[in-house]
Coordinates of C-alpha atoms and ligand atoms in Angstrom, one line a residue:
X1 CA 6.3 -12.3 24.4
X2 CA 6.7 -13.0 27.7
X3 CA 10.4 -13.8 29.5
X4 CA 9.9 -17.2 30.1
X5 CA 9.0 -17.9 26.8
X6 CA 11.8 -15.8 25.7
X7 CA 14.0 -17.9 28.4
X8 CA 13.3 -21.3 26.6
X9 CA 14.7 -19.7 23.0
X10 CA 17.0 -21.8 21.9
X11 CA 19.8 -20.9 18.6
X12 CA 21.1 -24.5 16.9
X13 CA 24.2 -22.6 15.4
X14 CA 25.2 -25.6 13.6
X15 CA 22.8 -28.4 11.8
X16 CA 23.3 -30.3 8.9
X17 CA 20.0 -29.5 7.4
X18 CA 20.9 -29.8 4.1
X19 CA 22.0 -33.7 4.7
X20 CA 20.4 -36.5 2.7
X21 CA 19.0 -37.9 6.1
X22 CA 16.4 -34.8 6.1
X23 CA 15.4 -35.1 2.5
X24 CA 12.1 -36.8 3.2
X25 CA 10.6 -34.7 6.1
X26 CA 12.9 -31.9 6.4
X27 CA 9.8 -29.6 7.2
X28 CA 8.6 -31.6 9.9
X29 CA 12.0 -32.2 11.3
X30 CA 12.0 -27.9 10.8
X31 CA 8.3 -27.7 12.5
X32 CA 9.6 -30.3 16.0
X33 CA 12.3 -27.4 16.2
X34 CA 10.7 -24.6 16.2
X35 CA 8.2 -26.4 18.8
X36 CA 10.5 -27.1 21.0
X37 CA 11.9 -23.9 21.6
X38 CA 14.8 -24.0 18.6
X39 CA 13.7 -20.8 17.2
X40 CA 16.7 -19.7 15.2
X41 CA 18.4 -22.7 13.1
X42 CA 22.1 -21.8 11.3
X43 CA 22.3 -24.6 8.7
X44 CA 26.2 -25.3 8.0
X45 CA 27.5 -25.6 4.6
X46 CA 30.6 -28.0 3.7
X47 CA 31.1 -27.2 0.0
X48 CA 29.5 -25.1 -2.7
X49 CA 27.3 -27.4 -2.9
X50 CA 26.0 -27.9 0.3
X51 CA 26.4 -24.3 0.8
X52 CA 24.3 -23.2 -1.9
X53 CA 21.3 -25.5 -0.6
X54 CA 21.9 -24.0 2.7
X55 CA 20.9 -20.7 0.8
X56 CA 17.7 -22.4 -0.2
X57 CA 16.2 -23.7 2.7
X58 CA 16.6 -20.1 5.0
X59 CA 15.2 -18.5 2.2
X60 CA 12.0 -20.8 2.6
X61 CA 12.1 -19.5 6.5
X62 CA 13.0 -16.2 6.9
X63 CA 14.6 -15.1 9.8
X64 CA 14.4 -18.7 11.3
X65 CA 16.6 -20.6 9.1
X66 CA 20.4 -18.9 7.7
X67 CA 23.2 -20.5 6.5
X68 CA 26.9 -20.7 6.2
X69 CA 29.0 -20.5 3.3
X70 CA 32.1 -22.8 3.3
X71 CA 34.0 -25.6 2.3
X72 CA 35.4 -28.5 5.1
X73 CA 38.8 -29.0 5.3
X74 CA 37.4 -32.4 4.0
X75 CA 36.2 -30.9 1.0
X76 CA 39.7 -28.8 0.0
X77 CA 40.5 -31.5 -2.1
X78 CA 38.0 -30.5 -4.6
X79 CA 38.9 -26.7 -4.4
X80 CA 39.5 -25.4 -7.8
X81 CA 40.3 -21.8 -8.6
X82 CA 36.5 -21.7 -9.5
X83 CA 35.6 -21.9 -6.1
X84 CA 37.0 -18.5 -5.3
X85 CA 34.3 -16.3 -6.9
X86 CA 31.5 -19.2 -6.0
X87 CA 32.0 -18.6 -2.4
X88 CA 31.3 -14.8 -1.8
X89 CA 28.7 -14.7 -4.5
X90 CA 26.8 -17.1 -2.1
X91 CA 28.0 -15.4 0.8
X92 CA 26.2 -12.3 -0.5
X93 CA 23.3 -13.3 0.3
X94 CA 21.6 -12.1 3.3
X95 CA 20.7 -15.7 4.4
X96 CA 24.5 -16.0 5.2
X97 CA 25.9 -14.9 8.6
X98 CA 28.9 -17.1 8.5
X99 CA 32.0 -18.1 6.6
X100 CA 32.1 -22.0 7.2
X101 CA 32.7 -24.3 8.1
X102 CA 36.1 -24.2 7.3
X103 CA 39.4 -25.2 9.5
X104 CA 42.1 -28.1 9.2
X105 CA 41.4 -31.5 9.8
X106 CA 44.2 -33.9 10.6
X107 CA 43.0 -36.8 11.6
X108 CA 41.2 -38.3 9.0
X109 CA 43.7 -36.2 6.2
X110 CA 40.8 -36.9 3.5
X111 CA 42.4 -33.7 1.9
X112 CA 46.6 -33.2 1.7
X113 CA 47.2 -30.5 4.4
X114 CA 49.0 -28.2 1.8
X115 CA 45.4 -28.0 0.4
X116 CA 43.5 -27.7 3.5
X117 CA 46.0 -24.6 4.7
X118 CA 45.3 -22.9 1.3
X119 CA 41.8 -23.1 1.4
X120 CA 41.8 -22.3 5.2
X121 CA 43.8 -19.1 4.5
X122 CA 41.4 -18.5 1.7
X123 CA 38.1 -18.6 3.4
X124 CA 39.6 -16.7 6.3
X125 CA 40.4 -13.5 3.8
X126 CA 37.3 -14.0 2.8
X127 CA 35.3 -13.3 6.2
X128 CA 37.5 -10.5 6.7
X129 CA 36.6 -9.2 3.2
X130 CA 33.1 -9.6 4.2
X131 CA 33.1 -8.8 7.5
X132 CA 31.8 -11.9 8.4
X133 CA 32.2 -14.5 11.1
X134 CA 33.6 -17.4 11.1
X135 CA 32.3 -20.9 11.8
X136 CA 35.4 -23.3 12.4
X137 CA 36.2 -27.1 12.1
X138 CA 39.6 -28.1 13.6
X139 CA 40.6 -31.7 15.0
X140 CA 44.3 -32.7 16.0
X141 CA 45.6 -29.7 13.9
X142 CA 45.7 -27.2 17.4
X143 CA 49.1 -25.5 16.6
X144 CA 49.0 -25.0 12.7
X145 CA 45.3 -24.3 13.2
X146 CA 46.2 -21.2 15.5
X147 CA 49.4 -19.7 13.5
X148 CA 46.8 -19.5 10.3
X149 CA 43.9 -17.4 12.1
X150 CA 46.8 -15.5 14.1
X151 CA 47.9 -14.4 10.8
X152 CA 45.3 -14.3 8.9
X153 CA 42.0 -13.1 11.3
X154 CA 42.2 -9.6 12.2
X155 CA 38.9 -8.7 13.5
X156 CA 36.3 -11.0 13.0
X157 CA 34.8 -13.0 15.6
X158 CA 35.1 -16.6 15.3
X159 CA 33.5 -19.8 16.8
X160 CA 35.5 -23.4 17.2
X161 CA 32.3 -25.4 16.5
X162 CA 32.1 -28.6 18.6
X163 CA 34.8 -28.5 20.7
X164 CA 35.4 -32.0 21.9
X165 CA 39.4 -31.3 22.8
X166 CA 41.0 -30.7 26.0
X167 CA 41.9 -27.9 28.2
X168 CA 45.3 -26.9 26.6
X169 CA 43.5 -26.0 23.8
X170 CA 40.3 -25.0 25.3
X171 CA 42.6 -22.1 26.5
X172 CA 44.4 -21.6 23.4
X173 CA 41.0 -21.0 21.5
X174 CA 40.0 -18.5 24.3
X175 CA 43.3 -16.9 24.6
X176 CA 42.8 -15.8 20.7
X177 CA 38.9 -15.1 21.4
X178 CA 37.1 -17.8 20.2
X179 CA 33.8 -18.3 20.7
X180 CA 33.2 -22.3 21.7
X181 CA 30.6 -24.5 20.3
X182 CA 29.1 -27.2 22.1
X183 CA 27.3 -30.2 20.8
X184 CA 25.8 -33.5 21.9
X185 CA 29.5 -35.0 22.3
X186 CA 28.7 -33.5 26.0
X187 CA 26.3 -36.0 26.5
X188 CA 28.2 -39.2 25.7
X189 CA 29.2 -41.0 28.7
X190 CA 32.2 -42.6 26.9
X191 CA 34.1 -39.9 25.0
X192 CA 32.4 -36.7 26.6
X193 CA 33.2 -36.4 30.5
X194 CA 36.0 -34.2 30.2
X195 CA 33.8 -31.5 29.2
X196 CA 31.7 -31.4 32.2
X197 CA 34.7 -29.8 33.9
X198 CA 36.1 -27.9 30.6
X199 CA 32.4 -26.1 29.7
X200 CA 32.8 -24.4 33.2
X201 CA 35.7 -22.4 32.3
X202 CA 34.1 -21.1 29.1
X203 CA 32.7 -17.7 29.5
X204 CA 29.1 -17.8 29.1
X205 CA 28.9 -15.1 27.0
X206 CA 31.3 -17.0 24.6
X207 CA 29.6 -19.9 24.6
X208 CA 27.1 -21.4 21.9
X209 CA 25.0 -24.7 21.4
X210 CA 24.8 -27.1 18.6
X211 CA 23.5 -30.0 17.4
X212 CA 25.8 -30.7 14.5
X213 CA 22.4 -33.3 13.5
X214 CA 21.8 -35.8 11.8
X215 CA 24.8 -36.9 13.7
X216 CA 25.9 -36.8 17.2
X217 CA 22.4 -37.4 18.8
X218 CA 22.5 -36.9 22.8
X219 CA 22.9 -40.3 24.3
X220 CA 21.2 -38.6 27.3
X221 CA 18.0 -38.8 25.6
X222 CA 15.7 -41.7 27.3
X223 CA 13.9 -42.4 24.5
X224 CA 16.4 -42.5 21.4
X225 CA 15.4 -42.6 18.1
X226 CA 15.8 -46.2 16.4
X227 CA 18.0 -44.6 13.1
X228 CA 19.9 -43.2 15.2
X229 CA 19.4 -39.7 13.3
X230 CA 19.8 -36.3 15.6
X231 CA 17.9 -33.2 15.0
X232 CA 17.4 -29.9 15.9
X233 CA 14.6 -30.1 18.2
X234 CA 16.9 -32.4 20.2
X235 CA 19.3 -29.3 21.4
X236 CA 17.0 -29.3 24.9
X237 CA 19.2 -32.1 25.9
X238 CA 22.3 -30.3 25.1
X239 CA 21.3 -27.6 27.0
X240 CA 20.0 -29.7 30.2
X241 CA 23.1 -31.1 30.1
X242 CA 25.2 -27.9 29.5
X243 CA 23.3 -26.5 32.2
X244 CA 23.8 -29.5 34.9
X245 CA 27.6 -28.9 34.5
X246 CA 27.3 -25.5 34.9
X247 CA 25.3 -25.8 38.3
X248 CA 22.4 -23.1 36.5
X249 CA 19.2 -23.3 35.5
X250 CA 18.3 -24.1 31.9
X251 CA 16.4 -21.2 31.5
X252 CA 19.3 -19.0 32.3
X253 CA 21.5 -20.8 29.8
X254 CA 19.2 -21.1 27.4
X255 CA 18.8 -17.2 27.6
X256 CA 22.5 -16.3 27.6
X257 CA 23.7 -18.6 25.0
X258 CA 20.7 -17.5 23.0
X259 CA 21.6 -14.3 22.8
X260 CA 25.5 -14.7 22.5
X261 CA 24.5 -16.3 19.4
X262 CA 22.2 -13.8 18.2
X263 CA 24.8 -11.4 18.6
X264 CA 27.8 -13.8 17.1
X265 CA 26.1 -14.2 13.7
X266 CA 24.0 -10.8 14.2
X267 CA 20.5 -12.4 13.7
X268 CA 17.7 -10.0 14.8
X269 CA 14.7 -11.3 17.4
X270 CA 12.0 -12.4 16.0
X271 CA 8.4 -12.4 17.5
X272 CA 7.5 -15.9 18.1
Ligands
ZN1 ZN1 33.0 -29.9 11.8

């Protein structure tokens, strides 16, 4: 391989795969990826569930497609006492690189926070355990968010996946050493321009690139899709616009990012 093909490698650390949206062409969606440069796809799990069909799909693409093993703070509500020896029976597989997603979520409170701390704590024992990284949900939950992986995170590396907040807590994530995951919400006009400033003062050897598909697709796309549905071959347009706040070439992003994340999760090159 030569290094501008290795240049355009991209990693989507975080795509739904497993969401009902892919169910009728997941392997084409899989096949535009790979085309387009996403070489490496980390499928996020929500629940056991999801998790577990994570599992699945990287086992039918080996050493493209890996998964994380988690439940969203969404999902702690139906966290029973069975779920503790699901999760690192899953996780135990070598298709997993990741404990996730996992975090607190108080906006939408579809879980009672008592629940979401608890199974927060939980899964972040758990990584340590495994020696395992962590892929992390968190929205309007900054402070309580922060004492929990103080406490509980001792040396695994951990990744905020798409950040969308503001520089207090940008700063806050990097003061603990988070790595910072950026999706698509970079792209929207109306909700996203504060990052065009913020993703500058994000090392780039800290920072990682997501889709987060089927939602969130980059409104900077000039032919969008009529459902609406993201997908993983779309992360080009993340990184153009990544790299048009960062004043670099794509290449070069697409290079360092790609191999922060190879090194994050600890996924080995593959030949192309
Ligand atoms: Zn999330």
């Amino acid at each position: 391989m030569n290094a501008a093909q290795q240049a355009h490698e991209l990693v989507d650390i975080g795509v739904n795969l497993a969401h009902g949206s892919f169910r009728s062409d997941r392997e084409q969606v899989v096949q535009r990826a790979l085309d387009a440069g996403v070489r490496t796809m980390v499928v996020t799990g929500t629940s056991v569930e999801t998790s577990r069909e994570g599992v699945e799909l990287a086992r039918q693409y080996p050493g493209r497609i890996f998964a994380t093993a988690g439940v969203h703070p969404h999902d702690s509500r139906h966290c029973t006492e069975a779920t503790v020896p699901e999760l690192p029976r899953l996780a135990g597989s070598p298709e997993v690189v990741a404990i996730g997603e996992c975090g607190l979520d108080f906006n939408r409170n579809f879980s009672p926070r008592p629940e979401q701390e608890k199974w927060f704590e939980a899964q972040v024992a758990l990584a340590e355990e495994l020696h395992l990284p962590l892929f992390l949900h968190e929205r309007d939950a900054g402070e309580r968010f922060c004492q929990i992986l103080e406490s509980a995170r001792k040396t695994v590396p951990a990744v905020i996946h798409c950040f969308t907040g503001r520089g207090e807590e940008l700063k806050a994530y990097l003061d603990l050493g988070l790595h910072i995951g950026i999706t698509g919400w970079i792209c929207d006009e109306r909700r996203g321009r504060h990052l065009h400033e913020l993703v500058k003062e994000i090392p780039l050897e800290r920072l990682m690139l997501e889709t987060d598909a089927p939602f969130l697709l980059p409104r900077t796309m000039p032919k969008r899709p009529k459902d609406g549905r993201n997908e993983p071959a779309f992360l080009t347009f993340v990184l153009q616009t990544v790299a048009d706040c960062l004043g670099k070439p794509a290449d070069e992003v697409a290079l360092a990012t790609t191999k922060t994340a190879r090194q994050f999760f600890r996924i080995k090159h593959l030949e192309a």
